[in-house]
CSV table of C-alpha atoms and ligand atoms in Angstrom, one decimal:
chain,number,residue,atom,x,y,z
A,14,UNK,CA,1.0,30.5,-9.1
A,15,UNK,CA,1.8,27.2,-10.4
A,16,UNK,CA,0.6,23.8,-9.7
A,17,UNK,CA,3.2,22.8,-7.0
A,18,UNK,CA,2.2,26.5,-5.3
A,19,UNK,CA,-0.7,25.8,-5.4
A,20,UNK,CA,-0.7,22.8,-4.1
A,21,UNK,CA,1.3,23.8,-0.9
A,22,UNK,CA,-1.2,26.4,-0.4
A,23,UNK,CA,-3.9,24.3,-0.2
A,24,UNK,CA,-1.9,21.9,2.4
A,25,UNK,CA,-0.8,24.9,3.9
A,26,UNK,CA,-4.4,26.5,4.5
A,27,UNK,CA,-6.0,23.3,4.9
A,28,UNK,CA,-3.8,21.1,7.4
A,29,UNK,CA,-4.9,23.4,10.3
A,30,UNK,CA,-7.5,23.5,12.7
A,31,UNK,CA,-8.8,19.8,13.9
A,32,UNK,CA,-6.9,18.8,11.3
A,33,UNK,CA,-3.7,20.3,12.6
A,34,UNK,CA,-2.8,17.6,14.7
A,35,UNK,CA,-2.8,14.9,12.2
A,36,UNK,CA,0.3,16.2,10.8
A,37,UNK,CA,2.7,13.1,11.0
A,38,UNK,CA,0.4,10.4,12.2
A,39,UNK,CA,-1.3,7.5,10.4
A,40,UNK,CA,1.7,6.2,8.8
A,41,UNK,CA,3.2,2.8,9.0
A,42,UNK,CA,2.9,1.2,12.6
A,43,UNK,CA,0.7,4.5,13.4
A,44,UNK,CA,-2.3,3.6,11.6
A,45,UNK,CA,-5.1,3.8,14.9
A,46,UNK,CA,-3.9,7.1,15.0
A,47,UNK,CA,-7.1,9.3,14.7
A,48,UNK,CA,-9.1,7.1,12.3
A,49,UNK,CA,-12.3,9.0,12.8
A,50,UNK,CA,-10.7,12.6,11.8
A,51,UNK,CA,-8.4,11.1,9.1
A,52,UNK,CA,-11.8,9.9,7.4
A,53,UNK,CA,-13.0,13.7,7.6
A,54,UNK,CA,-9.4,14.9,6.2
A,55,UNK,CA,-10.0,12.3,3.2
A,56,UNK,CA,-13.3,13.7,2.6
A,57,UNK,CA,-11.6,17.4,2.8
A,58,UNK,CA,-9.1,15.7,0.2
A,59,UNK,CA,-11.8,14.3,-2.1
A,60,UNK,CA,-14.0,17.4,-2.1
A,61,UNK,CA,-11.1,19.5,-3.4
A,62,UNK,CA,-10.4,17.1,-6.0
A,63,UNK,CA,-7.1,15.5,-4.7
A,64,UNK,CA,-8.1,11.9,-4.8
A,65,UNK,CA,-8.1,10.1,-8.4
A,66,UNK,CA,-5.6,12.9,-9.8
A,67,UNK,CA,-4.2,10.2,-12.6
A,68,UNK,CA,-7.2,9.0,-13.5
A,69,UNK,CA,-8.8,9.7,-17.0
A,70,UNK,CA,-10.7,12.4,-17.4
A,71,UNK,CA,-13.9,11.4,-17.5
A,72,UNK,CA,-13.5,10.0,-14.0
A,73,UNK,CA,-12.6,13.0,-12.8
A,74,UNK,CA,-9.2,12.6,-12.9
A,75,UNK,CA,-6.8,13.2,-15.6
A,76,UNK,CA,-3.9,15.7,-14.0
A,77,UNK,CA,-0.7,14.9,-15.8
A,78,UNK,CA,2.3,13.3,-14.1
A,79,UNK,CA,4.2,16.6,-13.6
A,80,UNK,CA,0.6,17.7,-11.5
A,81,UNK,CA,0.3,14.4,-9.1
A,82,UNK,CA,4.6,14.1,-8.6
A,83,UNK,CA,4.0,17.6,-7.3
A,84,UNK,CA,0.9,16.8,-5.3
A,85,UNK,CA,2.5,13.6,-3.6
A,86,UNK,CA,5.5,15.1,-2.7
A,87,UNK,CA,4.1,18.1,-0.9
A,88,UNK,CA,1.3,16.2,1.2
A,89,UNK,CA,4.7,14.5,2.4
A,90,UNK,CA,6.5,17.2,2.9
A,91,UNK,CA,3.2,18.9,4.8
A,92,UNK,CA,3.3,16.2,7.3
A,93,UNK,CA,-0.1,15.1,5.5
A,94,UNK,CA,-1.2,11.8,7.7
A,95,UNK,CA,-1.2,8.6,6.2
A,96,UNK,CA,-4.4,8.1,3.7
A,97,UNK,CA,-6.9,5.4,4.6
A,98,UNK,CA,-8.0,5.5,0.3
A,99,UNK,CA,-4.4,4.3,-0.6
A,100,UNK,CA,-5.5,0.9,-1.5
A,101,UNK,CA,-8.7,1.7,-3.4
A,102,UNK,CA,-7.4,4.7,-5.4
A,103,UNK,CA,-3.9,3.4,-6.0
A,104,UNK,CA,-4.7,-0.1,-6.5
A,105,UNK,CA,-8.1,-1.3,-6.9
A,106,UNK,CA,-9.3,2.1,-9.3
A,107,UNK,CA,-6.6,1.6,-11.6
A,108,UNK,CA,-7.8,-1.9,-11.9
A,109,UNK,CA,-11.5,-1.0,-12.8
A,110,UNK,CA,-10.1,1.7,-15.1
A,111,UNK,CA,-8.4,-0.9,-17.0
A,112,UNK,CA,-10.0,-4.3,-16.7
A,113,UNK,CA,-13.4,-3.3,-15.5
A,114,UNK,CA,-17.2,-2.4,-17.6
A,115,UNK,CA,-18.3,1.0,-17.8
A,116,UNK,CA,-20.7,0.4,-15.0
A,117,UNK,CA,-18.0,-0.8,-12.7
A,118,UNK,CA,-16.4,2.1,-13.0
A,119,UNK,CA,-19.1,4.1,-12.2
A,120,UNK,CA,-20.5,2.3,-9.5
A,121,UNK,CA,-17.2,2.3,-7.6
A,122,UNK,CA,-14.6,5.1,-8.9
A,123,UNK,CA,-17.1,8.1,-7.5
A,124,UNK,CA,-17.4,6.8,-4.0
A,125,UNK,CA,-13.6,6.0,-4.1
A,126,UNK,CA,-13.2,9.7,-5.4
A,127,UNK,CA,-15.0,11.5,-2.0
A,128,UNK,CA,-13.6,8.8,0.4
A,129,UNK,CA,-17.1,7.4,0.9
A,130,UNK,CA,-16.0,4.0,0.4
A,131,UNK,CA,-12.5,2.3,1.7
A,132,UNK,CA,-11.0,-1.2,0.4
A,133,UNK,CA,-9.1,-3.7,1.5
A,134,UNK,CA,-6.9,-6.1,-0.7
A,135,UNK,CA,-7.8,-9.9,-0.2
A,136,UNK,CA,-5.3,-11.8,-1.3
A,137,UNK,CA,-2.8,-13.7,0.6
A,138,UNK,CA,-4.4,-17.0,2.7
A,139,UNK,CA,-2.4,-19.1,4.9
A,140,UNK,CA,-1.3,-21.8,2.2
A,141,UNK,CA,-1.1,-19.0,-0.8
A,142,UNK,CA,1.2,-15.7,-0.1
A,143,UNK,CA,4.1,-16.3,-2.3
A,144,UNK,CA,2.4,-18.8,-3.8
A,145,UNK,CA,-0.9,-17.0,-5.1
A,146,UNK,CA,-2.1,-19.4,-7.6
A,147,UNK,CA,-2.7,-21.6,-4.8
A,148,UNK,CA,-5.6,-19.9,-3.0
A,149,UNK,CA,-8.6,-21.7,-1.9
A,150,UNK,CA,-11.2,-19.3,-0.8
A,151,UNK,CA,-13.8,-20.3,-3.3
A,152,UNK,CA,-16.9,-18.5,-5.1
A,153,UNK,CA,-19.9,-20.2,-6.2
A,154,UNK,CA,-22.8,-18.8,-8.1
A,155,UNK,CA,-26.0,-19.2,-6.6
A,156,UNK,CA,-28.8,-17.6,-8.5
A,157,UNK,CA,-27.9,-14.0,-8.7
A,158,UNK,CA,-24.8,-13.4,-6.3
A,159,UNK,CA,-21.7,-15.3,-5.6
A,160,UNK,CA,-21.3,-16.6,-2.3
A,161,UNK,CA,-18.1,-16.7,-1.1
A,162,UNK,CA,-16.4,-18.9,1.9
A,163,UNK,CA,-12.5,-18.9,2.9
A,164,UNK,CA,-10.1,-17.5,5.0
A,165,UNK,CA,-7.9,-14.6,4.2
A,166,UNK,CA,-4.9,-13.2,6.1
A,167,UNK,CA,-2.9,-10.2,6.7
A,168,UNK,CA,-5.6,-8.1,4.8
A,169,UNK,CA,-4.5,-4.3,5.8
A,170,UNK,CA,-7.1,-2.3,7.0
A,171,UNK,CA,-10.0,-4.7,6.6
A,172,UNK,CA,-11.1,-3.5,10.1
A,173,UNK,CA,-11.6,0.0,8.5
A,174,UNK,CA,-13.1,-1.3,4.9
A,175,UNK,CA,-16.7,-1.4,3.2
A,176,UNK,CA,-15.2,-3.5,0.2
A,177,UNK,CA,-12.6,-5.8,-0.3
A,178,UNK,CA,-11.0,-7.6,-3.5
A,179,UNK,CA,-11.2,-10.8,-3.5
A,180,UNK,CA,-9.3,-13.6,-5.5
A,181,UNK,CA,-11.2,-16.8,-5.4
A,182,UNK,CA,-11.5,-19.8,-7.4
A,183,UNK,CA,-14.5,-20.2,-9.1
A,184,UNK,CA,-13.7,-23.6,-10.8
A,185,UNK,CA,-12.2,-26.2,-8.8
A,186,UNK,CA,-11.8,-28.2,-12.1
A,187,UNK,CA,-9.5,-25.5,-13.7
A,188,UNK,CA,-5.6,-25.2,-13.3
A,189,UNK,CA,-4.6,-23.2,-10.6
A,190,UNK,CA,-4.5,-20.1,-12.1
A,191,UNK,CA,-6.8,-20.5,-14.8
A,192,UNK,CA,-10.1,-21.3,-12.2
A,193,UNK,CA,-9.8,-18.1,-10.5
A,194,UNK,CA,-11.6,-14.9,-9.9
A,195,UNK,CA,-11.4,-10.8,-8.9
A,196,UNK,CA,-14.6,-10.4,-6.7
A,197,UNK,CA,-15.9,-7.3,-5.3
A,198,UNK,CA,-17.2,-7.9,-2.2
A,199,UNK,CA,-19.1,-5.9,0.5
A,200,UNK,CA,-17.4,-6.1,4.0
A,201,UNK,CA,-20.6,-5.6,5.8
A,202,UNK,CA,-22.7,-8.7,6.0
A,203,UNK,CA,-23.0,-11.6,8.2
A,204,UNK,CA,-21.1,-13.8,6.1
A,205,UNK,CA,-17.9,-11.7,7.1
A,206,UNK,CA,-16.0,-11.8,10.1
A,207,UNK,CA,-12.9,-9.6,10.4
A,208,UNK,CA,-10.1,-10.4,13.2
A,209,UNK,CA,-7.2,-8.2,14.3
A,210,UNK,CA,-3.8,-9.4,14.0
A,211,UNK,CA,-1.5,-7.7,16.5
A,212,UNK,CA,1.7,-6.9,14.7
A,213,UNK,CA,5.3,-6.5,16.5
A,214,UNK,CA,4.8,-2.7,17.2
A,215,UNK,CA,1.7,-3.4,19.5
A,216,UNK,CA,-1.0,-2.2,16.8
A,217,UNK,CA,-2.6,-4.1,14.5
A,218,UNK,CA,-2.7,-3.0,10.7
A,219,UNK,CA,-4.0,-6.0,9.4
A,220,UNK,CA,-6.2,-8.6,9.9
A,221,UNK,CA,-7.8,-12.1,9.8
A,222,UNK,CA,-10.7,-12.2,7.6
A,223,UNK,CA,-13.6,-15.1,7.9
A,224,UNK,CA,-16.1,-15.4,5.0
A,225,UNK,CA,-18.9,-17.8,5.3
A,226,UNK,CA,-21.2,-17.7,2.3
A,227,UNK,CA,-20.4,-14.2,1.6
A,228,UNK,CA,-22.6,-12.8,-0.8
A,229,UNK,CA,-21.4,-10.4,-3.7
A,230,UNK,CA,-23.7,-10.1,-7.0
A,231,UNK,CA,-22.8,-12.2,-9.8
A,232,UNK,CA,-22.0,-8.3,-11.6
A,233,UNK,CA,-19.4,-7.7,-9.1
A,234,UNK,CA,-17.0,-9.8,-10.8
A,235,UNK,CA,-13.9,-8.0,-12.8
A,236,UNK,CA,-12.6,-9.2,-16.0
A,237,UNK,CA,-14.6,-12.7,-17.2
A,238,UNK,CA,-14.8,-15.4,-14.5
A,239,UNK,CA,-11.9,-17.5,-14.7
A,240,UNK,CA,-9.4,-14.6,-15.9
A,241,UNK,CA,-8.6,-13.2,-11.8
A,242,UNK,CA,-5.0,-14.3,-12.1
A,243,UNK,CA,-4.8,-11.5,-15.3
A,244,UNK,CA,-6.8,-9.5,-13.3
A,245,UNK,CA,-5.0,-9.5,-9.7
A,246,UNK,CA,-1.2,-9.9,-11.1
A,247,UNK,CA,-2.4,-6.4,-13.2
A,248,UNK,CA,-3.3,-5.1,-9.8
A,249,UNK,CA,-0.1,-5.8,-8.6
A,250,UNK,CA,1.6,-3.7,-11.3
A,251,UNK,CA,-0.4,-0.5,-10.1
A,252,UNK,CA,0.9,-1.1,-6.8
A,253,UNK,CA,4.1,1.1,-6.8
A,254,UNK,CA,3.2,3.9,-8.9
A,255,UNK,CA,3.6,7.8,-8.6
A,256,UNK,CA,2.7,7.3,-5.2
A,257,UNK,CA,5.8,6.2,-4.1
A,258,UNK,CA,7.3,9.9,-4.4
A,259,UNK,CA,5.4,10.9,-1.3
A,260,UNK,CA,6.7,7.5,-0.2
A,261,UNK,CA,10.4,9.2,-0.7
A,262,UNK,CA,9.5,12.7,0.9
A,263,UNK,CA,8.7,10.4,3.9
A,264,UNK,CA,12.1,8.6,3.9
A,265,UNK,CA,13.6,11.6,3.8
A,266,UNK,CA,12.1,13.4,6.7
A,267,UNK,CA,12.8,10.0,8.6
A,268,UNK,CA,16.6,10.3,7.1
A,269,UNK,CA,16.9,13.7,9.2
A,270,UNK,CA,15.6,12.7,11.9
A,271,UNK,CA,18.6,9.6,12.1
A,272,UNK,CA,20.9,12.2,11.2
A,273,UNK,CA,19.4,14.4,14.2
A,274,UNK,CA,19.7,11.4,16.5
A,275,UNK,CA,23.4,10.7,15.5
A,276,UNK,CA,24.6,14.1,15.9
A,277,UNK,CA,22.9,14.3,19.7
A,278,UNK,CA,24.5,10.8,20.5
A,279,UNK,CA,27.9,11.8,18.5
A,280,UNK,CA,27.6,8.4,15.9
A,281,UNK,CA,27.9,11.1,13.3
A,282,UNK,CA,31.5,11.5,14.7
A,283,UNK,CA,32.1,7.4,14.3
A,284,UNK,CA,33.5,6.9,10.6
A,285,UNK,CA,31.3,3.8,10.5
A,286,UNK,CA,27.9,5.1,11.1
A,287,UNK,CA,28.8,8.6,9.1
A,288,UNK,CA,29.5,6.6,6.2
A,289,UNK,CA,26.5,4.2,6.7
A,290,UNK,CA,24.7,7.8,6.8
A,291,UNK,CA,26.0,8.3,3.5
A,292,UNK,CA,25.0,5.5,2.2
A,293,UNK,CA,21.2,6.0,3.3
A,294,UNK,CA,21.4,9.5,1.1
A,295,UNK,CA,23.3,8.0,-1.9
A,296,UNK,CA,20.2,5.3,-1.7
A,297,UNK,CA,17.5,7.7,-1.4
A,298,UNK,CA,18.7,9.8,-4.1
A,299,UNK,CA,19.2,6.6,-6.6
A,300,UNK,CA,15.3,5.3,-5.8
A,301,UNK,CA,14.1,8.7,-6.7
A,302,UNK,CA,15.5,8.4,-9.8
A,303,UNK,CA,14.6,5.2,-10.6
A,304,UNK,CA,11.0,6.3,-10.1
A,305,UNK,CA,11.4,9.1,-12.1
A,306,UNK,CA,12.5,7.0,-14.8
A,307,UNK,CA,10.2,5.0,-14.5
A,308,UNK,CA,6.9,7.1,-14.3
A,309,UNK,CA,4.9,7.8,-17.3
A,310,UNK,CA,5.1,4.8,-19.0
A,311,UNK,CA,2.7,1.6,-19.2
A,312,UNK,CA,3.1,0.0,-16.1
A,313,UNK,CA,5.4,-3.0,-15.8
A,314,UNK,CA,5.9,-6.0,-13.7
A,315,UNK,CA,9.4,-5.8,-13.7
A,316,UNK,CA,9.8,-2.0,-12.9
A,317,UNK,CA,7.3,-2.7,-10.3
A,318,UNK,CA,9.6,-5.5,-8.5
A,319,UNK,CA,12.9,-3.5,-8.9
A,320,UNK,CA,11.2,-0.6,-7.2
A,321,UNK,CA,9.4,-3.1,-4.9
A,322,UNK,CA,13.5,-4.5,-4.3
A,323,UNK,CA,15.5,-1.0,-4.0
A,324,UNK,CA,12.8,0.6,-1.5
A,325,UNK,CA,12.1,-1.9,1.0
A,326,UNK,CA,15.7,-2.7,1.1
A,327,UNK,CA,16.2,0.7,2.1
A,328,UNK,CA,13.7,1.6,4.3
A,329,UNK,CA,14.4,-1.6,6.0
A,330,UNK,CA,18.3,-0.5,7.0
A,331,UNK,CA,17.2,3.2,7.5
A,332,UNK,CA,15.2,1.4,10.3
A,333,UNK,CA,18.0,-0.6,11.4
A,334,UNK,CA,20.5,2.8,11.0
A,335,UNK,CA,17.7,4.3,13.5
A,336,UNK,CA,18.6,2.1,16.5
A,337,UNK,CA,22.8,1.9,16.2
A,338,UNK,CA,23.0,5.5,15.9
A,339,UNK,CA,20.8,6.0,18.9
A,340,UNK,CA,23.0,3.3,20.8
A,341,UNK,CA,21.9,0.1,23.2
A,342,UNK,CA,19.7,2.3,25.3
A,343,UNK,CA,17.3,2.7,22.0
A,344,UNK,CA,16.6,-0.6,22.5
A,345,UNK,CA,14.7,-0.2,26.0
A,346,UNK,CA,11.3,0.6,26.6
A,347,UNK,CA,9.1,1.7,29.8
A,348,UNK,CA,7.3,-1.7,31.9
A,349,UNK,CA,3.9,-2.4,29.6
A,350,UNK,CA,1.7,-0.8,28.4
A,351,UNK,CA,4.1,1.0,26.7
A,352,UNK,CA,4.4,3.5,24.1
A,353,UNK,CA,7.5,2.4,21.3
A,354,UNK,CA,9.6,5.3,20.2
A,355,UNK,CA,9.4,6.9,16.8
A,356,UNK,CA,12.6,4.9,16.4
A,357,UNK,CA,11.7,1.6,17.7
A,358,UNK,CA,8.7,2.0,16.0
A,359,UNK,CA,10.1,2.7,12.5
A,360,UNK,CA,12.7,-0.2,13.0
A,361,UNK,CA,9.6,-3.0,13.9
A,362,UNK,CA,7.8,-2.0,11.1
A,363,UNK,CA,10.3,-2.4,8.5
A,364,UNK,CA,11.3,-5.8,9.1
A,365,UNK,CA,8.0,-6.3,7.4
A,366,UNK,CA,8.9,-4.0,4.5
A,367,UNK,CA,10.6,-7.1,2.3
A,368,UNK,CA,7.6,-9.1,2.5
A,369,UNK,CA,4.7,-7.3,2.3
A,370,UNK,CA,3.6,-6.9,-1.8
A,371,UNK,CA,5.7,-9.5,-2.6
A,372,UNK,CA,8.7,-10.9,-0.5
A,373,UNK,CA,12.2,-9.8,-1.6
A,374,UNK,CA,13.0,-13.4,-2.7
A,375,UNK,CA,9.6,-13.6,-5.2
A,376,UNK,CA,10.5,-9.7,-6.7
A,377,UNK,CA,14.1,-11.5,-7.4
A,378,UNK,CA,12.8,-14.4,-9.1
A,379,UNK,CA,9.8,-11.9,-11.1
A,380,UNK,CA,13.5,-9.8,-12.2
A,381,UNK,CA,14.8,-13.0,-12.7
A,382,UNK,CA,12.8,-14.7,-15.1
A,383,UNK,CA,12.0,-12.1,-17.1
A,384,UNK,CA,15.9,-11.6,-17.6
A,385,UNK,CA,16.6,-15.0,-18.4
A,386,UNK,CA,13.5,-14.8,-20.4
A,387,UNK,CA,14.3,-12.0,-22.9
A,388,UNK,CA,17.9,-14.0,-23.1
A,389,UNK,CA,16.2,-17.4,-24.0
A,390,UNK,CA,14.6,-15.6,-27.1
B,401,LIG,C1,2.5,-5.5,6.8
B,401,LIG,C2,1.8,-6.5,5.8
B,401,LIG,C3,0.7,-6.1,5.2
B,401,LIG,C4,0.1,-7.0,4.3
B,401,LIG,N1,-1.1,-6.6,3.6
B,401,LIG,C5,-1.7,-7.5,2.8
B,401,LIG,C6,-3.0,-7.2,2.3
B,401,LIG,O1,-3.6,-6.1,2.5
B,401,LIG,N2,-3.6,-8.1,1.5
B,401,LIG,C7,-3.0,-9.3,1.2
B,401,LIG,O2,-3.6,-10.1,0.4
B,401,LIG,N3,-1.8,-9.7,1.7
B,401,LIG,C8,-1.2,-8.8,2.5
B,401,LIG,N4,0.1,-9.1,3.1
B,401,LIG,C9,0.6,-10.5,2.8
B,401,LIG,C10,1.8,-10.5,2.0
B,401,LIG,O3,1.5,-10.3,0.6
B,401,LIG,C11,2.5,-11.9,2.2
B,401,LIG,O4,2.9,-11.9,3.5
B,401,LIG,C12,3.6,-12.1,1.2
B,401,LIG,O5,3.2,-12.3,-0.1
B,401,LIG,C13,4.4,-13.4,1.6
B,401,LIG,O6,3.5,-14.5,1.8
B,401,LIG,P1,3.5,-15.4,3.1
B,401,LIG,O7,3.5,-14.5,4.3
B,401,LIG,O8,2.4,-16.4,2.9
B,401,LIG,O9,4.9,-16.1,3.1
B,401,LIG,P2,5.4,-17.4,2.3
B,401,LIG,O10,4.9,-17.3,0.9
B,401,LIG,O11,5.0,-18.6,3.1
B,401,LIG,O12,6.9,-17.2,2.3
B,401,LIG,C14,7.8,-17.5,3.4
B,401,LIG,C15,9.2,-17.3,2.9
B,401,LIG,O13,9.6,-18.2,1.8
B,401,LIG,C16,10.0,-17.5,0.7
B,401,LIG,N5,9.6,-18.1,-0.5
B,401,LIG,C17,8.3,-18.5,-0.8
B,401,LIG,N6,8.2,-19.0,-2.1
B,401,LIG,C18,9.5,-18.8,-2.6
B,401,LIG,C19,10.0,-19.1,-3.9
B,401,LIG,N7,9.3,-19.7,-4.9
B,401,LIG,N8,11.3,-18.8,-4.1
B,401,LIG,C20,12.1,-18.2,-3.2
B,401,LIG,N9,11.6,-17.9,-1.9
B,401,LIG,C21,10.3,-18.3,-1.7
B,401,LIG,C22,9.4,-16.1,0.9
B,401,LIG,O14,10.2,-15.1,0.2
B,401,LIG,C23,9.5,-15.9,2.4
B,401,LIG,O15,10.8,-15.5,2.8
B,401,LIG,C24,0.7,-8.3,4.0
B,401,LIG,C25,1.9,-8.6,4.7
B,401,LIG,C26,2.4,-7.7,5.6
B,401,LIG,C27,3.7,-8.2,6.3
């Protein structure tokens, strides 16, 4: 049997019982979807040793790429829900492996590892999104922990979270990117208050979050005080990494469903929309390769903000593609409460697609300037 087999057999023998009926759920838009048996299916994940595949070996990782390609791809194709450890094994492990100590790592990989522990990403504030140099949330040291007091926003799945990532400045007197820090902060304390955002499709993914003296110890601090702009841009890199292959299996399964719709409505009939179809499958095809292309290797800024670029421009007109094909009546919904369509829901939540991670215009300007850059020299 080999690795992709064996893979699919696990899904295959695993994905059933409670667990049957999270097939589908959880993703974008869908993420209150059974919170409370998706953190049991993580568990089931991290017990079999699915969580932290790419990560060295002596984290318990260290499957080669061939290995987790194969593993994304068929939790996609298995309907696996969406996973709650996305942002602690994809972004904030990677991070540790490479900028953290020894003790870091071992502190916070295991816990990451069995789904024990969930993060949150705290970043953007209301004056600093684009702009990230210009965040205020501040951490001072007091004795033997860092208190920390700001305002974050749009921090996914902070509701959910034990730990978040903080950037905060730690020297007011420093340059804007030169006085900040990567802060690893517990979520439940006093000094933290967390407050739903309700998003256009009804549910709320992310969320305001309040700190107030915060405490974290002064260990909890990644990198050397001072160097969190190194630190969170690296982050950043990690974002899109083999991952994003599940990410495609996903697009894909939404693709037939748009092709379903437009055969029962006849669009597929209308030269326009059968050409626009097209288009979608031309596009999927060409981000799939670009990923493939890109996979392996160290990973880069700029690979990370074309990805970034091609899939959220994508996704964001497969959304749009969902509606026309369906017609004006896709448009209407029942007198609140209501419940969106799969299609209405997928076409809200993409509208977000080209900002979240990094707006379209900032991954222009990253591709940009390191362009112009390599030119210059
Ligand atoms: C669904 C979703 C989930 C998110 N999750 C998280 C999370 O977990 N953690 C987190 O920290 N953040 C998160 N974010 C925040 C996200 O990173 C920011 O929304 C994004 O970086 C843009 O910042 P902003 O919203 O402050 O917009 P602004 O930075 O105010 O930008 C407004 C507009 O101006 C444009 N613009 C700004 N500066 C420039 C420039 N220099 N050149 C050209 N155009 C420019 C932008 O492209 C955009 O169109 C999330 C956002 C969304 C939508």
């Amino acid at each position: 049997m080999d690795v992709r087999e064996r893979i699919r057999a696990w899904l295959a023998a695993n994905l059933t019982g409670e667990f049957a009926a999270l097939a589908g759920t959880g993703g974008p838009g869908r993420e209150h979807e059974n919170v409370e048996l998706r953190i049991r299916w993580e568990r089931l994940l991290g017990a079999a040793g699915w969580i932290g595949l790419g990560w060295p070996v002596e984290h318990g990782g260290g499957a080669d790429v061939a290995t987790q390609v194969a593993f994304f791809e068929e939790y996609a194709r298995a309907g696996g829900p969406g996973r709650l450890s996305h942002i602690g094994e994809n972004l904030l492990a990677p991070t540790l492996i490479a900028y953290g100590t020894p003790e870091q790592c071992r502190r916070f990989l295991p816990p990451i590892a069995r789904a024990e522990e969930f993060w949150c990403q705290g970043y953007s504030e209301p004056d600093a999104g684009s702009d990230l140099a210009g965040v205020r949330t501040a951490a001072i040291r007091d004795g033997d922990v860092w208190r920390v007091s700001g305002q974050k926003v749009w921090t996914s799945l902070a509701h959910l979270a034990d730990w978040c990532f903080v950037l905060a400045r730690t020297d007011p007197s420093a340059r804007r990117r030169e006085g900040l820090s990567y802060l690893l902060v517990p979520m439940d304390q006093p000094g933290i208050e967390v407050r739903p955002i309700v998003q256009l499709t009804g549910t709320s993914e992310f969320n305001e979050v309040f700190f107030d003296g915060a405490a974290t110890a002064v260990d909890n601090v990644v990198g050397a005080p001072g160097d969190g702009w190194r630190v969170a841009t690296g982050t950043l890199a990690f974002e899109r990494g083999i991952a994003t292959l599940g990410q495609q299996v996903g697009f894909a399964r939404e693709l037939d469903e748009v092709v379903a719709a437009a055969r029962a409505s006849g669009a597929l009939d209308d030269p326009v929309h059968a050409e626009r179809i097209v288009d979608a499958w031309v596009g999927l095809q060409m981000l799939r390769h670009h990923a493939l292309r890109t996979l392996g290797g160290p990973p880069s800024g700029v690979d990370a903000s074309v990805s970034k670029l091609l899939w959220a421009n994508w996704h964001q007109r497969l959304g749009e593609l969902a509606m026309e094909v369906r017609g004006p009546a896709a448009t209407l919904v029942d007198a609140a409460p209501y419940e969106l369509s799969d299609a209405q829901r997928l076409f809200l939540f993409t509208r977000a697609d080209t900002i979240y991670g990094g707006s379209n215009e900032i991954q222009r300007n990253i591709v940009a300037g390191h362009l112009l850059g390599r030119r210059a020299r």
